mmCIF file of C-alpha atoms and ligand atoms in Angstrom:
data_model
loop_
_atom_site.group_PDB
_atom_site.id
_atom_site.type_symbol
_atom_site.label_atom_id
_atom_site.label_comp_id
_atom_site.label_asym_id
_atom_site.label_seq_id
_atom_site.Cartn_x
_atom_site.Cartn_y
_atom_site.Cartn_z
ATOM 1 C CA MET T 45 0.000 0.000 0.000
ATOM 2 C CA ARG T 46 1.207 3.506 -0.846
ATOM 3 C CA TYR T 47 0.518 5.926 1.921
ATOM 4 C CA PRO T 48 -0.450 9.532 1.241
ATOM 5 C CA ILE T 49 1.770 12.258 2.639
ATOM 6 C CA TYR T 50 1.159 12.443 6.360
ATOM 7 C CA ARG T 51 2.031 15.465 8.450
ATOM 8 C CA PRO T 52 2.016 14.098 11.982
ATOM 9 C CA ARG T 53 4.330 16.637 13.531
ATOM 10 C CA ARG T 54 2.833 19.664 11.858
ATOM 11 C CA MET T 55 -0.643 18.774 12.969
ATOM 12 C CA ARG T 56 -1.605 20.719 16.066
ATOM 13 C CA LYS T 57 -3.340 18.261 18.340
ATOM 14 C CA THR T 58 -5.245 19.647 21.248
ATOM 15 C CA GLU T 59 -5.941 17.147 24.002
ATOM 16 C CA SER T 60 -9.555 16.851 22.873
ATOM 17 C CA LEU T 61 -8.571 16.271 19.231
ATOM 18 C CA ARG T 62 -6.118 13.635 20.398
ATOM 19 C CA ARG T 63 -8.970 11.867 22.121
ATOM 20 C CA MET T 64 -11.218 12.155 19.060
ATOM 21 C CA ILE T 65 -8.764 10.391 16.768
ATOM 22 C CA ARG T 66 -7.675 7.856 19.355
ATOM 23 C CA GLU T 67 -8.094 4.329 18.010
ATOM 24 C CA THR T 68 -8.401 2.399 21.244
ATOM 25 C CA SER T 69 -9.783 3.266 24.612
ATOM 26 C CA LEU T 70 -10.202 1.359 27.777
ATOM 27 C CA SER T 71 -13.600 1.417 29.422
ATOM 28 C CA LYS T 72 -15.146 0.005 32.553
ATOM 29 C CA ASP T 73 -17.218 -2.304 30.386
ATOM 30 C CA ASP T 74 -14.063 -4.183 29.420
ATOM 31 C CA LEU T 75 -13.267 -5.270 32.945
ATOM 32 C CA VAL T 76 -13.670 -8.403 35.017
ATOM 33 C CA MET T 77 -12.390 -8.416 38.613
ATOM 34 C CA PRO T 78 -11.029 -11.740 39.943
ATOM 35 C CA LEU T 79 -11.898 -12.535 43.570
ATOM 36 C CA PHE T 80 -10.786 -15.275 45.957
ATOM 37 C CA VAL T 81 -13.317 -16.683 48.388
ATOM 38 C CA CYS T 82 -12.312 -18.768 51.394
ATOM 39 C CA PRO T 83 -13.995 -20.472 54.374
ATOM 40 C CA GLY T 84 -14.571 -18.844 57.750
ATOM 41 C CA LYS T 85 -16.076 -15.646 59.018
ATOM 42 C CA GLY T 86 -14.576 -12.180 58.999
ATOM 43 C CA VAL T 87 -11.567 -13.360 56.990
ATOM 44 C CA ARG T 88 -9.807 -10.678 54.997
ATOM 45 C CA GLN T 89 -6.326 -12.007 54.404
ATOM 46 C CA GLU T 90 -4.063 -10.046 52.079
ATOM 47 C CA ILE T 91 -2.170 -12.084 49.492
ATOM 48 C CA PRO T 92 1.481 -11.151 50.049
ATOM 49 C CA SER T 93 2.541 -11.255 46.395
ATOM 50 C CA MET T 94 -0.615 -9.459 45.242
ATOM 51 C CA PRO T 95 -0.913 -6.340 47.407
ATOM 52 C CA GLY T 96 -4.472 -5.040 47.664
ATOM 53 C CA ASN T 97 -5.971 -8.463 46.857
ATOM 54 C CA PHE T 98 -7.468 -10.605 49.574
ATOM 55 C CA ARG T 99 -8.785 -14.017 50.377
ATOM 56 C CA LEU T 100 -12.250 -13.156 51.602
ATOM 57 C CA SER T 101 -14.794 -15.195 53.508
ATOM 58 C CA VAL T 102 -18.342 -14.986 52.127
ATOM 59 C CA ASP T 103 -19.434 -12.335 54.658
ATOM 60 C CA GLU T 104 -16.469 -10.128 53.655
ATOM 61 C CA LEU T 105 -16.896 -10.876 49.971
ATOM 62 C CA VAL T 106 -20.402 -9.452 49.770
ATOM 63 C CA PRO T 107 -19.460 -5.865 50.732
ATOM 64 C CA GLU T 108 -16.443 -6.093 48.424
ATOM 65 C CA VAL T 109 -18.712 -7.108 45.565
ATOM 66 C CA LYS T 110 -21.071 -4.253 46.364
ATOM 67 C CA GLU T 111 -18.168 -1.825 46.117
ATOM 68 C CA ILE T 112 -17.084 -3.338 42.802
ATOM 69 C CA ASP T 113 -20.617 -3.051 41.469
ATOM 70 C CA ALA T 114 -20.892 0.561 42.631
ATOM 71 C CA LEU T 115 -17.688 1.423 40.787
ATOM 72 C CA GLY T 116 -19.317 0.250 37.555
ATOM 73 C CA ILE T 117 -17.386 -2.963 36.977
ATOM 74 C CA PRO T 118 -19.763 -5.233 35.056
ATOM 75 C CA ALA T 119 -18.403 -8.637 36.076
ATOM 76 C CA ILE T 120 -16.397 -10.633 38.598
ATOM 77 C CA ILE T 121 -14.802 -14.067 38.361
ATOM 78 C CA LEU T 122 -14.748 -16.241 41.467
ATOM 79 C CA PHE T 123 -12.024 -18.613 42.609
ATOM 80 C CA GLY T 124 -12.632 -20.822 45.609
ATOM 81 C CA ILE T 125 -10.337 -22.027 48.361
ATOM 82 C CA PRO T 126 -12.133 -25.010 49.935
ATOM 83 C CA GLU T 127 -12.127 -26.163 53.580
ATOM 84 C CA THR T 128 -10.661 -29.505 52.640
ATOM 85 C CA LYS T 129 -9.116 -31.090 49.577
ATOM 86 C CA ASP T 130 -9.122 -34.665 48.324
ATOM 87 C CA ALA T 131 -7.889 -36.712 45.395
ATOM 88 C CA VAL T 132 -10.886 -35.964 43.179
ATOM 89 C CA GLY T 133 -11.590 -32.419 44.303
ATOM 90 C CA SER T 134 -15.099 -33.229 45.505
ATOM 91 C CA LYS T 135 -15.589 -29.810 47.131
ATOM 92 C CA ALA T 136 -15.550 -28.273 43.655
ATOM 93 C CA TYR T 137 -19.003 -29.626 42.833
ATOM 94 C CA SER T 138 -20.589 -29.833 46.268
ATOM 95 C CA PRO T 139 -23.790 -27.748 46.558
ATOM 96 C CA GLU T 140 -22.346 -26.487 49.840
ATOM 97 C CA GLY T 141 -18.945 -25.731 48.285
ATOM 98 C CA ILE T 142 -17.340 -22.368 48.908
ATOM 99 C CA VAL T 143 -18.042 -20.956 45.437
ATOM 100 C CA GLN T 144 -21.639 -22.190 45.500
ATOM 101 C CA ARG T 145 -22.220 -20.463 48.844
ATOM 102 C CA ALA T 146 -20.565 -17.292 47.614
ATOM 103 C CA LEU T 147 -22.709 -17.311 44.475
ATOM 104 C CA ARG T 148 -25.934 -17.523 46.437
ATOM 105 C CA ALA T 149 -24.862 -14.712 48.762
ATOM 106 C CA ILE T 150 -23.789 -12.438 45.913
ATOM 107 C CA LYS T 151 -26.788 -13.142 43.731
ATOM 108 C CA SER T 152 -29.242 -12.405 46.532
ATOM 109 C CA GLU T 153 -27.663 -8.951 46.929
ATOM 110 C CA LYS T 154 -26.616 -8.075 43.378
ATOM 111 C CA PRO T 155 -28.658 -10.103 40.908
ATOM 112 C CA ARG T 156 -27.642 -8.028 37.897
ATOM 113 C CA LEU T 157 -23.864 -8.222 38.336
ATOM 114 C CA THR T 158 -22.344 -10.793 35.964
ATOM 115 C CA VAL T 159 -20.789 -13.518 38.073
ATOM 116 C CA ILE T 160 -18.400 -15.812 36.246
ATOM 117 C CA THR T 161 -16.922 -18.872 37.920
ATOM 118 C CA ASP T 162 -13.577 -20.453 37.229
ATOM 119 C CA VAL T 163 -14.246 -24.128 36.591
ATOM 120 C CA CYS T 164 -11.189 -26.176 37.486
ATOM 121 C CA MET T 165 -10.173 -28.862 39.958
ATOM 122 C CA CYS T 166 -6.691 -27.695 40.920
ATOM 123 C CA GLU T 167 -7.793 -25.652 43.917
ATOM 124 C CA TYR T 168 -9.782 -28.640 45.197
ATOM 125 C CA THR T 169 -7.459 -31.604 44.676
ATOM 126 C CA ASP T 170 -4.886 -32.474 47.330
ATOM 127 C CA HIS T 171 -2.233 -32.975 44.631
ATOM 128 C CA GLY T 172 -2.978 -29.621 42.970
ATOM 129 C CA HIS T 173 -3.583 -30.892 39.453
ATOM 130 C CA CYS T 174 -6.537 -29.818 37.335
ATOM 131 C CA GLY T 175 -8.208 -33.245 37.446
ATOM 132 C CA PRO T 176 -7.826 -36.635 39.172
ATOM 133 C CA VAL T 177 -4.479 -38.296 38.504
ATOM 134 C CA LYS T 178 -3.760 -41.824 37.409
ATOM 135 C CA LYS T 179 -0.562 -43.799 37.517
ATOM 136 C CA ASP T 180 0.987 -44.039 34.117
ATOM 137 C CA GLY T 181 3.993 -46.340 34.386
ATOM 138 C CA GLU T 182 6.493 -44.487 36.541
ATOM 139 C CA SER T 183 4.778 -41.115 36.357
ATOM 140 C CA CYS T 184 1.376 -39.736 37.231
ATOM 141 C CA THR T 185 -0.791 -37.999 34.675
ATOM 142 C CA VAL T 186 -4.164 -36.330 34.853
ATOM 143 C CA ASP T 187 -6.983 -38.661 33.901
ATOM 144 C CA ASN T 188 -8.495 -36.517 31.169
ATOM 145 C CA ASP T 189 -11.814 -38.296 30.814
ATOM 146 C CA ALA T 190 -12.404 -38.657 34.525
ATOM 147 C CA ALA T 191 -11.743 -34.930 34.840
ATOM 148 C CA LEU T 192 -14.392 -34.102 32.216
ATOM 149 C CA GLU T 193 -17.177 -35.593 34.260
ATOM 150 C CA LEU T 194 -16.138 -33.707 37.396
ATOM 151 C CA LEU T 195 -15.696 -30.418 35.560
ATOM 152 C CA ALA T 196 -19.147 -30.767 34.022
ATOM 153 C CA LYS T 197 -20.647 -31.479 37.450
ATOM 154 C CA THR T 198 -18.857 -28.428 38.835
ATOM 155 C CA ALA T 199 -20.174 -26.128 36.101
ATOM 156 C CA VAL T 200 -23.734 -27.361 36.637
ATOM 157 C CA SER T 201 -23.518 -26.878 40.403
ATOM 158 C CA HIS T 202 -22.282 -23.317 39.827
ATOM 159 C CA ALA T 203 -25.182 -22.643 37.462
ATOM 160 C CA GLU T 204 -27.604 -24.037 40.043
ATOM 161 C CA ALA T 205 -26.175 -21.604 42.596
ATOM 162 C CA GLY T 206 -26.645 -18.675 40.213
ATOM 163 C CA ALA T 207 -23.495 -18.385 38.080
ATOM 164 C CA ASP T 208 -23.962 -16.381 34.881
ATOM 165 C CA MET T 209 -21.091 -17.922 32.978
ATOM 166 C CA ALA T 210 -18.748 -20.894 33.299
ATOM 167 C CA ALA T 211 -15.055 -20.349 32.651
ATOM 168 C CA PRO T 212 -13.220 -23.680 32.383
ATOM 169 C CA SER T 213 -9.505 -23.165 33.006
ATOM 170 C CA ASP T 214 -8.320 -26.757 33.214
ATOM 171 C CA MET T 215 -7.321 -27.331 29.557
ATOM 172 C CA MET T 216 -8.535 -30.949 29.449
ATOM 173 C CA ASP T 217 -9.400 -32.228 25.972
ATOM 174 C CA GLY T 218 -13.106 -32.065 25.288
ATOM 175 C CA ARG T 219 -14.086 -30.129 28.391
ATOM 176 C CA VAL T 220 -16.059 -27.420 26.609
ATOM 177 C CA ALA T 221 -18.252 -30.026 24.903
ATOM 178 C CA ALA T 222 -18.684 -31.931 28.164
ATOM 179 C CA ILE T 223 -19.640 -28.806 30.099
ATOM 180 C CA ARG T 224 -21.951 -27.577 27.330
ATOM 181 C CA ALA T 225 -23.770 -30.922 27.236
ATOM 182 C CA ALA T 226 -24.136 -31.050 31.011
ATOM 183 C CA LEU T 227 -25.389 -27.462 31.248
ATOM 184 C CA ASP T 228 -27.910 -28.091 28.462
ATOM 185 C CA GLU T 229 -29.104 -31.260 30.094
ATOM 186 C CA GLY T 230 -29.467 -29.500 33.438
ATOM 187 C CA GLY T 231 -31.695 -26.850 31.861
ATOM 188 C CA TYR T 232 -28.982 -24.205 31.595
ATOM 189 C CA GLN T 233 -28.896 -23.856 27.824
ATOM 190 C CA ASP T 234 -28.659 -20.099 28.281
ATOM 191 C CA VAL T 235 -25.566 -20.132 30.502
ATOM 192 C CA PRO T 236 -22.601 -19.214 28.288
ATOM 193 C CA ILE T 237 -19.081 -20.616 28.404
ATOM 194 C CA MET T 238 -15.956 -18.508 28.388
ATOM 195 C CA SER T 239 -13.194 -21.020 27.811
ATOM 196 C CA TYR T 240 -9.574 -20.501 28.724
ATOM 197 C CA ALA T 241 -8.811 -21.620 25.168
ATOM 198 C CA ALA T 242 -5.191 -20.597 24.759
ATOM 199 C CA LYS T 243 -3.788 -21.082 28.227
ATOM 200 C CA TYR T 244 -0.037 -21.277 28.374
ATOM 201 C CA ALA T 245 2.131 -23.158 30.849
ATOM 202 C CA SER T 246 3.394 -19.844 32.166
ATOM 203 C CA ALA T 247 5.676 -18.676 34.955
ATOM 204 C CA PHE T 248 3.358 -15.696 35.403
ATOM 205 C CA TYR T 249 0.861 -17.672 37.516
ATOM 206 C CA GLY T 250 3.140 -17.835 40.562
ATOM 207 C CA PRO T 251 1.329 -15.374 42.850
ATOM 208 C CA PHE T 252 -2.070 -16.853 41.948
ATOM 209 C CA ARG T 253 -0.966 -20.320 42.964
ATOM 210 C CA ASP T 254 -0.049 -18.972 46.386
ATOM 211 C CA ALA T 255 -3.360 -17.134 46.608
ATOM 212 C CA ALA T 256 -5.463 -20.106 45.577
ATOM 213 C CA ASP T 257 -3.164 -22.641 47.196
ATOM 214 C CA CYS T 258 -2.933 -24.782 44.065
ATOM 215 C CA VAL T 259 0.756 -25.405 43.440
ATOM 216 C CA PRO T 260 1.035 -28.893 41.896
ATOM 217 C CA GLN T 261 2.526 -31.233 44.518
ATOM 218 C CA PHE T 262 4.460 -33.124 41.823
ATOM 219 C CA GLY T 263 5.165 -32.544 38.171
ATOM 220 C CA ASP T 264 3.800 -29.471 36.415
ATOM 221 C CA ARG T 265 0.978 -28.458 34.112
ATOM 222 C CA ALA T 266 3.020 -28.541 30.927
ATOM 223 C CA ALA T 267 1.211 -31.712 29.804
ATOM 224 C CA TYR T 268 -2.104 -29.910 29.540
ATOM 225 C CA GLN T 269 -1.200 -26.242 29.248
ATOM 226 C CA MET T 270 0.330 -24.824 26.078
ATOM 227 C CA ASP T 271 3.977 -24.374 25.235
ATOM 228 C CA PRO T 272 4.759 -20.630 25.268
ATOM 229 C CA PRO T 273 6.589 -20.540 21.897
ATOM 230 C CA ASN T 274 3.515 -21.767 19.990
ATOM 231 C CA SER T 275 0.836 -19.664 18.350
ATOM 232 C CA ASP T 276 -0.450 -21.912 15.523
ATOM 233 C CA GLU T 277 -1.386 -24.291 18.302
ATOM 234 C CA ALA T 278 -3.416 -21.508 19.931
ATOM 235 C CA ILE T 279 -5.429 -21.181 16.734
ATOM 236 C CA ARG T 280 -6.160 -24.906 16.802
ATOM 237 C CA GLU T 281 -7.128 -24.823 20.471
ATOM 238 C CA VAL T 282 -9.487 -21.917 19.901
ATOM 239 C CA ALA T 283 -11.044 -23.529 16.811
ATOM 240 C CA LEU T 284 -11.703 -26.646 18.836
ATOM 241 C CA ASP T 285 -13.256 -24.775 21.751
ATOM 242 C CA ILE T 286 -15.519 -22.788 19.433
ATOM 243 C CA GLU T 287 -16.582 -25.985 17.711
ATOM 244 C CA GLU T 288 -17.352 -27.513 21.106
ATOM 245 C CA GLY T 289 -19.539 -24.559 22.040
ATOM 246 C CA ALA T 290 -17.420 -21.822 23.634
ATOM 247 C CA ASP T 291 -19.089 -18.415 23.459
ATOM 248 C CA ILE T 292 -16.033 -16.368 24.447
ATOM 249 C CA VAL T 293 -12.441 -17.527 24.066
ATOM 250 C CA MET T 294 -9.647 -16.496 26.388
ATOM 251 C CA VAL T 295 -5.927 -16.012 26.033
ATOM 252 C CA LYS T 296 -3.843 -16.282 29.188
ATOM 253 C CA PRO T 297 -1.534 -14.651 30.160
ATOM 254 C CA ALA T 298 -2.055 -11.421 28.244
ATOM 255 C CA LEU T 299 1.079 -9.302 27.959
ATOM 256 C CA ALA T 300 3.523 -11.859 26.672
ATOM 257 C CA TYR T 301 0.860 -13.125 24.246
ATOM 258 C CA LEU T 302 -0.473 -9.998 22.543
ATOM 259 C CA ASP T 303 0.341 -11.512 19.141
ATOM 260 C CA VAL T 304 -1.818 -14.508 20.028
ATOM 261 C CA ILE T 305 -4.725 -12.254 21.030
ATOM 262 C CA CYS T 306 -4.348 -10.398 17.735
ATOM 263 C CA ARG T 307 -4.243 -13.550 15.611
ATOM 264 C CA ILE T 308 -7.246 -15.081 17.328
ATOM 265 C CA LYS T 309 -9.327 -11.934 16.968
ATOM 266 C CA GLN T 310 -8.483 -11.660 13.284
ATOM 267 C CA GLU T 311 -8.942 -15.335 12.549
ATOM 268 C CA PHE T 312 -12.260 -15.909 14.317
ATOM 269 C CA GLY T 313 -13.901 -12.543 14.951
ATOM 270 C CA TYR T 314 -15.178 -14.027 18.195
ATOM 271 C CA PRO T 315 -15.401 -12.258 21.533
ATOM 272 C CA VAL T 316 -11.909 -12.555 22.985
ATOM 273 C CA ALA T 317 -11.008 -12.277 26.651
ATOM 274 C CA ALA T 318 -7.473 -11.770 27.933
ATOM 275 C CA TYR T 319 -6.311 -12.618 31.438
ATOM 276 C CA ASN T 320 -3.890 -10.043 32.788
ATOM 277 C CA VAL T 321 -2.592 -12.573 35.303
ATOM 278 C CA SER T 322 -1.198 -12.435 38.819
ATOM 279 C CA GLY T 323 2.464 -12.289 37.777
ATOM 280 C CA GLU T 324 1.789 -9.361 35.462
ATOM 281 C CA PHE T 325 0.153 -7.604 38.386
ATOM 282 C CA ALA T 326 2.891 -8.481 40.873
ATOM 283 C CA MET T 327 5.810 -7.300 38.771
ATOM 284 C CA VAL T 328 4.364 -3.839 38.186
ATOM 285 C CA LYS T 329 3.254 -3.516 41.809
ATOM 286 C CA ALA T 330 6.727 -4.402 43.033
ATOM 287 C CA ALA T 331 8.402 -1.899 40.728
ATOM 288 C CA ALA T 332 5.862 0.786 41.628
ATOM 289 C CA GLU T 333 6.423 0.182 45.348
ATOM 290 C CA LYS T 334 10.107 0.780 44.800
ATOM 291 C CA GLY T 335 9.297 4.000 42.981
ATOM 292 C CA TRP T 336 10.730 2.642 39.729
ATOM 293 C CA LEU T 337 7.534 2.878 37.682
ATOM 294 C CA ASP T 338 4.467 5.080 37.629
ATOM 295 C CA GLU T 339 1.812 2.445 38.310
ATOM 296 C CA ARG T 340 -1.137 4.328 36.875
ATOM 297 C CA ARG T 341 0.534 5.240 33.594
ATOM 298 C CA VAL T 342 2.104 1.812 33.132
ATOM 299 C CA VAL T 343 -1.155 -0.006 33.847
ATOM 300 C CA MET T 344 -3.224 2.164 31.526
ATOM 301 C CA GLU T 345 -0.648 1.698 28.782
ATOM 302 C CA MET T 346 -0.473 -2.065 29.282
ATOM 303 C CA LEU T 347 -4.191 -2.630 29.428
ATOM 304 C CA THR T 348 -4.820 -0.371 26.452
ATOM 305 C CA SER T 349 -2.307 -2.468 24.528
ATOM 306 C CA ILE T 350 -4.258 -5.611 25.414
ATOM 307 C CA LYS T 351 -7.352 -3.980 23.943
ATOM 308 C CA ARG T 352 -5.449 -2.720 20.928
ATOM 309 C CA ALA T 353 -4.310 -6.286 20.283
ATOM 310 C CA GLY T 354 -7.963 -7.298 19.994
ATOM 311 C CA ALA T 355 -9.300 -8.243 23.422
ATOM 312 C CA ASP T 356 -12.914 -7.347 24.180
ATOM 313 C CA ILE T 357 -12.732 -8.356 27.823
ATOM 314 C CA ILE T 358 -9.838 -8.058 30.263
ATOM 315 C CA LEU T 359 -9.662 -9.971 33.513
ATOM 316 C CA THR T 360 -7.474 -7.869 35.744
ATOM 317 C CA TYR T 361 -6.600 -7.342 39.406
ATOM 318 C CA TRP T 362 -6.463 -3.630 38.572
ATOM 319 C CA ALA T 363 -10.175 -3.407 37.688
ATOM 320 C CA LYS T 364 -11.006 -1.259 40.724
ATOM 321 C CA HIS T 365 -8.022 1.031 40.251
ATOM 322 C CA ILE T 366 -8.862 1.517 36.595
ATOM 323 C CA CYS T 367 -12.425 2.549 37.377
ATOM 324 C CA LYS T 368 -11.145 5.130 39.822
ATOM 325 C CA TRP T 369 -8.550 6.405 37.337
ATOM 326 C CA LEU T 370 -11.124 6.633 34.559
ATOM 327 C CA ASP T 371 -13.451 8.562 36.867
ATOM 328 C CA GLU T 372 -10.659 10.949 37.824
ATOM 329 C CA ALA T 373 -9.680 11.696 34.216
ATOM 330 C CA PRO T 374 -10.673 15.262 33.386
ATOM 331 C CA ALA T 375 -13.907 15.408 31.421
ATOM 332 C CA GLY T 376 -12.855 18.423 29.368
ATOM 333 C CA GLY T 377 -9.185 18.092 28.508
ATOM 334 C CA ASP T 378 -8.702 21.810 27.916
ATOM 335 C CA GLU T 379 -9.829 22.890 31.355
ATOM 336 C CA LYS T 380 -6.396 24.178 32.298
ATOM 337 C CA ARG T 381 -5.707 26.098 29.154
ATOM 338 C CA ARG T 382 -8.932 28.033 29.393
ATOM 339 C CA LYS T 383 -7.918 29.632 32.672
HETATM 340 C C1 PBG S 577 -6.592 -22.606 37.596
HETATM 341 C C2 PBG S 577 -6.181 -21.207 37.265
HETATM 342 C C3 PBG S 577 -4.905 -20.606 37.340
HETATM 343 C C4 PBG S 577 -5.079 -19.247 37.035
HETATM 344 C C5 PBG S 577 -6.431 -19.065 36.737
HETATM 345 N N1 PBG S 577 -7.082 -20.288 36.877
HETATM 346 C C6 PBG S 577 -3.611 -21.174 37.776
HETATM 347 C C7 PBG S 577 -2.914 -22.179 36.960
HETATM 348 O O1 PBG S 577 -3.331 -22.578 35.878
HETATM 349 O O2 PBG S 577 -1.899 -22.624 37.453
HETATM 350 C C8 PBG S 577 -4.015 -18.187 37.029
HETATM 351 C C9 PBG S 577 -4.493 -16.770 37.160
HETATM 352 C C10 PBG S 577 -3.450 -15.782 37.538
HETATM 353 O O3 PBG S 577 -2.238 -16.077 37.558
HETATM 354 O O4 PBG S 577 -3.832 -14.641 37.828
HETATM 355 N N2 PBG S 577 -6.247 -23.591 36.707
#
């Protein structure tokens, strides 16, 4: 393509003109706030590697959710830390499970807030893998097909408790189809699925694993999560999830995978979510605490880049901050000059 003569430096851009020709902007409607719910009463335990984020018991979670709703954040995603764990992660699908109880409490207070639930077994199994494990010669591997049944049961029990959307993050083969079938059968044909479609075996999940207490006790997740150098594989994973019935597809993490977000958006034209994960949060927080980075400017730049890459939805631990920053932004950019 031949470009016409462009006069970028001669063009006088007032702040308002700059905004008018801006190609991408971040809005509250893009945001999903992740929350960790734990057993007990009056628990508000800060996660050391994620300052400003807490493990909250249900009674503490409800006011937090009210605040999030009042800020204008349209959705939250819930992660549960159960009382007890076992080999099959049975607390994941118990009607009295921690997420199920949290859902009922939230929905009775804020029925219109979109409540998404992470559907995975790793927080509920004593070995920390995303499904039950089976012995495979010398090593242990996750029993894919056994996991499917449990994941489907979990998604249905979340829907029964009021979840608006299921977000499977386990990466088992066939889980979107299994969850879709189970939801349909349970009468939840209208509950959508946001699948963690391109989920990489990433080092950026470190702080989350402390928060949710789901570090694998042996081995790692490389067998079922994707290899970071691959992006053709991400296209195949997404195609499969869409075929199986995913309504929204997610890329995770976000920042190191902007090219993947971009390719997926262009290839499928589907709603794309990006998970700005715990490690991405922690590294900026740490630098900001040392005074090495301007947190607000860095975060706005990073999250805008995730949108620019093609994400429609961003799951981020900065959701509350961003709402406050957007509210603070001057409505009329030329206010100062007029004086
Ligand atoms: C559960 C799950 C993980 C995250 C979201 N869901 C951890 C993992 O896969 O190890 C990570 C989120 C984050 O780092 O913020 N499977």
